[in-house]
Each structure stands twice: as C-alpha cells, then as structure tokens.
Coordinates of C-alpha atoms and ligand atoms in Angstrom, one line a residue:
M26 CA -28.5 199.8 267.9
T27 CA -29.0 201.3 264.5
I28 CA -26.4 199.7 262.3
D29 CA -28.0 197.9 259.3
L30 CA -26.4 194.7 258.2
P31 CA -27.6 193.7 254.7
P32 CA -28.3 189.9 254.3
A33 CA -25.1 187.9 254.5
P34 CA -24.1 186.2 251.2
A35 CA -25.2 182.6 250.7
P36 CA -22.7 180.1 252.2
D37 CA -21.1 179.1 248.9
A38 CA -20.8 182.7 247.9
A39 CA -19.2 183.5 251.3
G40 CA -16.5 180.9 250.5
D41 CA -15.9 182.6 247.1
L42 CA -15.6 186.0 248.9
V43 CA -12.9 184.6 251.2
T44 CA -10.8 182.7 248.5
G45 CA -10.9 185.7 246.2
F46 CA -10.2 188.3 248.8
P47 CA -7.3 190.5 248.0
F48 CA -5.6 190.5 251.4
P49 CA -3.5 193.7 251.2
F50 CA -0.8 193.4 253.9
P51 CA 2.6 192.1 252.7
E52 CA 4.2 193.1 256.0
D53 CA 3.4 193.5 259.7
R54 CA 3.4 197.2 259.3
Y55 CA 1.6 199.4 256.8
R56 CA 2.9 202.7 255.4
Y57 CA 1.8 204.5 252.2
S58 CA 3.9 203.7 249.2
T59 CA 3.7 203.9 245.4
N60 CA 2.7 200.3 245.5
V61 CA 2.1 199.5 241.8
E62 CA 2.8 196.2 240.1
P63 CA 2.0 194.8 236.6
A64 CA -1.6 193.6 236.4
G65 CA -3.1 190.4 234.9
T66 CA -1.3 187.7 236.8
P67 CA -2.9 186.1 239.8
S68 CA -1.6 187.1 243.3
V69 CA -1.6 184.1 245.6
T70 CA -2.8 184.5 249.1
A71 CA -3.1 182.2 252.2
A72 CA -6.7 181.5 251.2
G73 CA -6.7 181.5 247.4
Q74 CA -5.9 184.1 244.8
W75 CA -7.0 187.3 243.2
G76 CA -6.2 189.5 240.2
A77 CA -6.2 187.0 237.3
A78 CA -8.2 189.5 235.3
V79 CA -8.5 193.3 235.1
V80 CA -12.3 193.0 235.7
D81 CA -13.6 190.7 238.4
I82 CA -17.1 189.2 238.7
D83 CA -17.9 187.4 241.9
A84 CA -21.0 186.2 243.8
E85 CA -21.9 189.8 244.6
Y86 CA -22.3 190.7 240.9
H87 CA -26.1 191.3 240.8
H88 CA -26.3 192.7 244.3
E89 CA -23.6 195.3 243.5
L90 CA -25.0 196.3 240.2
D91 CA -28.4 196.9 241.8
A92 CA -26.7 198.9 244.5
R93 CA -24.9 201.1 241.9
A94 CA -28.2 201.6 240.0
A95 CA -29.9 202.8 243.2
V96 CA -27.1 205.2 244.0
L97 CA -27.2 206.7 240.5
A98 CA -30.9 207.0 240.6
S99 CA -30.8 209.0 243.8
D100 CA -27.7 211.1 243.1
P101 CA -26.8 211.9 239.4
T102 CA -23.6 213.6 240.5
R103 CA -21.9 210.2 240.8
H104 CA -21.7 210.1 237.0
A105 CA -19.9 212.8 235.0
V106 CA -18.3 213.0 231.6
L107 CA -16.9 216.4 230.9
P108 CA -17.4 217.3 227.2
H109 CA -13.8 216.7 226.1
M110 CA -13.9 213.2 227.7
V111 CA -16.6 211.7 225.4
P112 CA -14.0 209.9 223.2
A113 CA -12.4 208.5 226.4
A114 CA -15.7 207.2 227.6
W115 CA -16.1 205.2 224.3
D116 CA -12.6 204.0 224.6
A117 CA -13.2 202.9 228.2
M118 CA -16.4 201.1 227.3
L119 CA -14.8 199.1 224.5
T120 CA -11.7 198.3 226.6
L121 CA -13.9 197.0 229.4
M122 CA -16.0 194.9 227.0
R123 CA -12.7 193.4 225.6
E124 CA -11.5 192.6 229.1
L125 CA -14.9 191.0 230.1
A126 CA -14.9 188.9 226.9
L127 CA -11.4 187.8 227.6
A128 CA -11.9 186.9 231.3
Y129 CA -15.4 185.4 230.9
P130 CA -15.7 183.9 227.4
D131 CA -18.6 181.7 228.4
H132 CA -20.8 184.7 229.3
M133 CA -19.5 187.8 227.6
H134 CA -19.2 188.2 223.8
L135 CA -17.8 191.1 221.8
T136 CA -17.9 190.8 218.0
A137 CA -16.9 193.3 215.3
T138 CA -19.7 193.5 212.8
G139 CA -18.1 196.1 210.5
P140 CA -15.3 198.7 210.4
D141 CA -16.7 200.6 213.4
T142 CA -19.8 198.6 214.4
W143 CA -19.9 196.0 217.2
Q144 CA -22.2 193.5 218.8
W145 CA -22.0 193.1 222.6
R146 CA -23.7 190.3 224.6
N147 CA -23.7 189.9 228.3
D148 CA -25.4 186.6 229.1
L149 CA -25.2 187.1 232.9
L150 CA -27.6 190.0 232.6
G151 CA -29.3 189.0 229.4
V152 CA -28.2 192.2 227.7
E153 CA -27.4 192.6 224.0
A154 CA -26.4 195.7 221.9
D155 CA -25.5 196.4 218.3
F156 CA -23.8 199.8 218.2
R157 CA -21.6 202.1 216.2
Y158 CA -18.5 203.2 218.1
G159 CA -18.9 206.9 218.9
D160 CA -22.6 207.1 218.1
Q161 CA -24.6 207.2 221.4
A162 CA -28.0 206.9 219.6
T163 CA -27.1 203.3 218.6
L164 CA -26.2 202.4 222.2
G165 CA -29.1 204.2 223.8
E166 CA -27.0 205.4 226.7
E167 CA -23.9 207.3 227.6
P168 CA -21.1 204.6 227.2
L169 CA -19.5 204.9 230.6
R170 CA -22.9 204.6 232.3
Y171 CA -23.7 201.7 230.0
I172 CA -20.6 199.7 230.9
T173 CA -20.6 200.5 234.6
S174 CA -24.0 198.9 234.8
Q175 CA -22.3 195.6 233.9
V176 CA -19.0 195.6 235.9
Q177 CA -18.6 195.8 239.7
E178 CA -15.7 198.2 239.3
D179 CA -16.1 202.0 239.8
V180 CA -14.4 203.8 236.9
A181 CA -12.6 207.2 236.8
L182 CA -11.1 208.6 233.6
L183 CA -8.2 211.0 233.7
D184 CA -7.3 213.4 231.0
Q185 CA -3.5 214.2 230.5
R186 CA -2.7 217.8 229.5
D187 CA 0.0 220.4 230.5
E188 CA 2.1 217.6 232.2
Q189 CA -0.8 216.8 234.6
L190 CA -3.6 214.4 235.1
F191 CA -7.2 215.5 235.7
V192 CA -10.1 213.5 236.9
D193 CA -12.6 214.6 234.2
A194 CA -15.0 211.7 233.9
G195 CA -16.3 208.7 235.9
V196 CA -19.0 206.6 237.4
I197 CA -18.1 206.3 241.1
T198 CA -20.9 205.0 243.4
F199 CA -18.8 203.2 246.1
A200 CA -16.3 205.9 247.1
A201 CA -14.7 205.2 250.5
D202 CA -15.1 208.6 252.3
W203 CA -14.6 211.0 249.3
S204 CA -16.9 212.7 246.9
F205 CA -16.6 212.2 243.1
G206 CA -19.0 215.1 242.5
F207 CA -16.6 217.4 244.4
D208 CA -13.4 216.0 242.9
V209 CA -14.4 215.9 239.2
G210 CA -12.3 218.4 237.2
M211 CA -9.6 218.4 239.9
S212 CA -6.0 217.4 239.2
F213 CA -4.4 214.2 240.5
L214 CA -2.1 216.2 242.8
E215 CA -5.0 218.3 244.2
I216 CA -7.1 215.3 244.9
H217 CA -4.3 213.7 247.0
G218 CA -3.6 217.0 248.9
P219 CA -5.4 215.8 252.1
V220 CA -3.5 212.5 252.4
P221 CA -1.1 212.7 255.4
R222 CA 2.6 212.0 255.1
V223 CA 2.6 211.4 251.3
K224 CA 4.0 214.8 250.3
K225 CA 7.1 214.4 252.5
M226 CA 7.5 210.8 251.3
G227 CA 7.1 211.8 247.6
V228 CA 4.6 208.9 247.1
I229 CA 2.1 211.0 245.1
T230 CA 4.6 212.9 242.9
R231 CA 6.3 209.5 242.1
A232 CA 2.9 208.0 241.3
H233 CA 2.0 211.0 239.1
E234 CA 5.2 210.7 237.1
F235 CA 4.7 206.9 236.7
L236 CA 1.1 207.4 235.6
K237 CA 2.0 210.0 233.0
R238 CA 4.3 207.5 231.3
L239 CA 2.0 204.5 231.4
Q240 CA 1.7 202.8 228.0
P241 CA -1.4 201.1 226.4
H242 CA -1.6 197.3 226.9
Q243 CA 0.6 197.5 230.0
P244 CA -2.0 197.6 232.8
Y245 CA -0.8 198.1 236.4
R246 CA -2.6 197.6 239.7
R247 CA -2.3 198.5 243.4
T248 CA -4.4 198.0 246.5
N249 CA -5.7 200.4 249.1
W250 CA -7.6 199.5 252.3
T251 CA -9.6 200.8 255.2
L252 CA -12.2 199.4 257.6
T253 CA -16.0 199.9 257.2
I254 CA -18.9 199.0 259.4
G255 CA -21.5 196.7 257.8
R256 CA -21.5 195.8 254.1
R257 CA -22.3 199.3 252.9
L258 CA -20.6 200.0 249.6
D259 CA -21.6 203.6 249.3
V260 CA -19.6 205.3 252.1
S261 CA -19.2 208.6 250.1
T262 CA -18.9 212.0 251.7
E263 CA -22.3 213.0 250.3
I264 CA -24.2 210.6 252.5
Y265 CA -21.9 210.8 255.6
P266 CA -24.9 211.4 257.9
E267 CA -26.2 207.9 257.0
W268 CA -23.0 206.0 257.9
G269 CA -20.7 208.3 259.9
P270 CA -22.5 207.8 263.2
D271 CA -21.8 204.0 262.9
R272 CA -18.2 204.9 263.9
E273 CA -19.6 206.0 267.3
T274 CA -22.3 203.3 267.8
I275 CA -19.9 200.5 267.1
A276 CA -18.3 201.2 270.5
H277 CA -21.5 199.9 272.1
V278 CA -21.9 196.5 270.4
D279 CA -20.8 193.3 272.0
D280 CA -17.8 191.4 270.7
T281 CA -19.9 188.9 268.5
E282 CA -21.6 191.8 266.8
F283 CA -18.3 193.7 266.4
G284 CA -16.7 190.8 264.6
A285 CA -19.7 190.5 262.2
L286 CA -20.0 194.3 261.6
V287 CA -16.4 195.5 261.2
H288 CA -15.1 194.7 257.7
L289 CA -11.7 195.0 256.2
R290 CA -12.4 196.9 253.0
V291 CA -9.9 196.5 250.2
E292 CA -9.8 198.3 246.9
V293 CA -8.1 196.7 243.9
Q294 CA -7.2 199.6 241.7
H295 CA -6.2 199.0 238.0
L296 CA -4.4 201.7 236.0
I297 CA -4.8 201.4 232.3
R298 CA -3.8 203.7 229.4
L299 CA -6.6 203.7 226.9
P300 CA -5.4 202.9 223.4
D301 CA -7.4 205.3 221.2
S302 CA -8.0 208.4 223.4
G303 CA -4.8 208.4 225.4
A304 CA -6.8 208.9 228.6
L305 CA -6.0 207.0 231.8
M306 CA -8.6 204.6 233.1
F307 CA -8.7 204.0 236.9
L308 CA -10.7 201.0 238.0
I309 CA -11.7 200.7 241.7
R310 CA -13.0 197.3 242.7
T311 CA -14.1 197.1 246.4
Y312 CA -14.0 193.9 248.5
M313 CA -15.2 193.6 252.0
L314 CA -14.6 190.8 254.5
P315 CA -15.9 190.8 258.1
L316 CA -13.4 190.3 260.9
E317 CA -15.2 187.1 261.9
Q318 CA -14.3 185.6 258.4
L319 CA -10.9 187.2 258.2
A320 CA -10.0 185.5 261.5
G321 CA -10.7 182.1 259.9
V322 CA -7.5 182.4 257.8
E323 CA -4.8 182.3 260.5
P324 CA -2.0 184.2 258.7
W325 CA -4.5 187.0 257.8
R326 CA -5.8 187.2 261.4
R327 CA -2.3 187.6 262.9
R328 CA -1.1 190.0 260.2
A329 CA -4.2 192.3 260.2
A330 CA -4.0 192.5 264.0
D331 CA -0.4 193.6 263.9
V332 CA -1.0 196.2 261.2
L333 CA -4.0 197.7 262.9
A334 CA -2.3 197.8 266.3
E335 CA 0.8 199.5 264.9
L336 CA -1.0 202.0 262.5
P337 CA 0.1 205.5 263.4
A338 CA -2.7 207.9 264.6
D339 CA -2.5 210.3 261.7
M340 CA -3.1 207.6 259.2
A341 CA -5.8 206.0 261.3
D342 CA -7.5 209.4 261.7
Y343 CA -7.4 210.1 257.9
K344 CA -8.9 206.6 257.2
G345 CA -11.7 207.4 259.7
I346 CA -10.9 204.3 261.8
I347 CA -9.1 205.8 264.8
K348 CA -12.0 205.2 267.2
Y349 CA -12.2 201.5 266.7
K350 CA -9.0 200.2 265.0
D351 CA -7.4 199.3 268.4
R352 CA -10.5 197.3 269.4
A353 CA -10.4 195.6 265.9
A354 CA -6.7 194.6 266.6
Q355 CA -7.6 193.2 270.0
W356 CA -10.6 191.4 268.6
L357 CA -8.4 189.7 266.1
R358 CA -5.8 188.8 268.8
D359 CA -8.5 187.4 271.0
A360 CA -9.8 185.2 268.1
A361 CA -6.5 183.2 268.1
P362 CA -7.3 179.5 267.8
T363 CA -7.1 177.8 271.2
P364 CA -4.4 175.2 271.4
P365 CA -5.7 171.7 271.9
S366 CA -5.8 170.7 275.6
P367 CA -3.3 168.1 276.6
E368 CA -4.6 164.5 276.6
P369 CA -5.5 163.3 280.1
H370 CA -3.3 160.4 281.3
Ligands
LIG1 C1 -6.4 208.4 248.4 C2 -2.2 206.9 246.6 C3 -4.1 206.8 242.1 C4 -7.9 209.1 243.8 C5 -5.2 207.9 248.3 C6 -4.3 207.6 249.4 C7 -3.1 207.2 248.9 C8 -3.2 207.2 247.5 C9 -1.9 206.7 249.7 C10 -4.7 207.6 250.9 C11 -5.5 206.4 251.1 C12 -5.9 206.0 252.5 O1 -5.3 206.4 253.5 O2 -6.9 205.2 252.7 C13 -2.4 206.7 245.2 C14 -1.3 206.1 244.4 C15 -1.9 206.1 243.1 C16 -3.2 206.6 243.2 C17 0.0 205.6 244.8 C18 -1.3 205.6 241.8 C19 -0.3 204.9 241.7 C20 -5.2 207.5 242.2 C21 -6.0 207.8 241.0 C22 -7.1 208.5 241.5 C23 -7.0 208.5 242.9 C24 -5.7 207.5 239.6 C25 -8.1 209.1 240.6 C26 -9.4 209.2 240.9 C27 -7.9 209.1 245.2 C28 -8.9 209.7 246.0 C29 -8.5 209.5 247.3 C30 -7.2 208.8 247.3 C31 -10.2 210.4 245.6 C32 -9.2 210.0 248.6 C33 -8.8 211.4 248.8 C34 -9.6 212.1 249.9 O3 -9.6 211.7 251.1 O4 -10.3 213.0 249.5 N1 -4.5 207.7 247.1 N2 -3.5 207.0 244.5 N3 -5.9 207.9 243.3 N4 -6.9 208.6 245.9 FE1 -5.2 207.9 245.2

C-alpha cells in the first residue's frame, strides 16, 4: 500500500475541523448551479457553523502555510502576476489584511501610518511590516506572495476587459485537479470549457454575467466539492503522477483504511470586487474531512451517502471519483448507527 497519510490533527483540532466544516449538500441530489450567496454571515450546519468571515484561520493554519511554502519552493509556476495586475495584487493584499484584522482583532493589526503608508502585524506568525502601498521595496516581496504566506486561502485575481474576465494573477498551491500555470491568462469562459453539462444549463454564462456586475464591499461566496484520498492539499495536474495512482490503489484497502483515507473535500470560494483596481478576487479555501469523521454527524452521513450514490457518471468522471464514489456511498450507509438492542425481559 503506497498511500501516505500525514499525521492526523491533534484531538481538539480535529473537533474544530468538524464543527467548522462547510458541509456542502443542501439536498439529497447534487447538480451544478450558479450557487452564489452573500458572504459574511455564518452558515449553520448540523455540527456547527462556517463562513462568519471572508478569511478563515483554523487548527491547520501553520501546517497549511508550510505546505504552501513547500509547493512554491518546488514549483514557481503556482505564483504569477501578469504585469498589468500589479495594482490588483496590492489591492488584494490590503483587502486581505483588512479582512484578517476584522476577523481576528486579537492577532492581526493593520494601522495607517500616513497617507499611503501602513503597518501590518500578524502575531500568529510573529510577522511585522511597515510598507508604502505600491512600493515593493518597502515590503520586500511581491504583495500577493506576501499575503498568501499568511492566509490558508488560495487566491486568483481576474482582470475585467472587453466584457470578459481573465485569470491574470494568483497564488494557487492547492488546486483540485487543475493547473494554475496552464490556466493563467485564460478567460473565465475558456477555463470552464471542460466542465460537463454547464454549457447546456447556462450555469457558467450566468455566473460570468453575475461576476462582471459584482460591486465592491458586497462579497459573495459559493462552495464546490470533490473527494480526495489522504489529506493531500496539492492535487494539481502538475503532480498527477504523485497522487493519481491513489485512485486505483484505494480499491485494495480494507474498510477501516478506506474510511480514514477518503475525504470529502470542500472549497469555500469567495468572490470579491477589489475597491481600488476594479479586479475580481477569487478566494479558494479548502477543507477536508475523512469519511470516518463525516459519519459521526448523522445528517451528514445520510446526505453524503445519498448524493454520492445518485451522482451521474459524467459528473463523477469529471471530478475523478468515478472509481470509488459508489464504495464511498456504501461505506457511509454501512456506518449507520446500530439501533439499541431491545431490553431482555
Ligand atoms: C470548475 C462553477 C468561479 C475556476 C468549476 C466547476 C463548476 C464551476 C460547476 C466544476 C467543478 C467540479 O465538478 O468539481 C463556477 C461558478 C463560479 C465559478 C458558478 C462563480 C459563480 C470561478 C472563478 C474561477 C474558477 C472565479 C477563477 C479561477 C475554475 C477552475 C475549475 C472550475 C480552474 C476547474 C476546471 C478544470 O477542470 O480544468 N467551476 N466557477 N471558477 N472553476 Fe469555476
């Protein structure tokens, strides 16, 4: 067996990962839709809640930032800022600092020190910077790279021109089966070209029209989901040979290992119009919960089993889960709590 499972989070952290998990299924059946809603208010689930803030820090903070740094060190194409996107990168950095300071006032501090100078302090990382907005020498690093070393979210920046959106900048280290290096410079419509069904359903053209009209200070959010094997964040196309074979080997593990290895992977995606540059910021925050923990929340166990069992083959194939999604559904059904045995009389 060659599937690596990184160390499980500490028990209290594991609790946090369940209560904050953004369970993505409002119905027993899943289909693509332009599922956007205003951001910033908590969404209540059967185990807790998620989405109180646009940026989310949890027990995996240090681990995920280390993982991002390792990916960027080994593959520089996960970070790109096309020349016309430099103002958007500054706008994104300051917007994220504001969001962090708002959501975590005990640990994150942003102070204006002059008309265009700022002080930033992140006490969780022991990081401090005095910088002039737009002057990279004062920050010491490209601003998108700087701020993505302090948030768990992946960030893409889209330029709007000629009635279209283009993915022209980003730091994306945890892509679920796509390649940022390949997609950078492509339009929103081109990027979604391979997604089955959505053309006929008008999902992507509707989303495109919606995004082009998005206003500053009105963030929206949506979720997307898939399954992954192990707690591997970087399942990008670039390194497919490292994780792709797990989709075959998972067939040979026993049921206990299957429940520990197969994770429901959910992306909370925030869509934000940046106030100064007019660019669109797309945040992708990835959460993973193994089936064995998902099954501990009874409504989630039943709902996820129904969705996976019913999911049409073309969608399952596109998500890369066709070979094991039926077993995942059965595993969840078999994990039903056993009714108490009748009292002997
Ligand atoms: C994939 C919808 C915004 C980049 C997808 C999929 C859907 C979708 C339905 C297929 C997912 C799956 O089966 O797992 C939407 C909607 C959006 C939105 C409704 C906005 C309201 C964005 C934005 C970006 C983006 C702003 C910018 C980077 C991608 C990428 C993929 C994807 C890279 C994977 C494509 C591939 O397989 O190569 N999206 N999306 N999406 N989306 Fe979006």
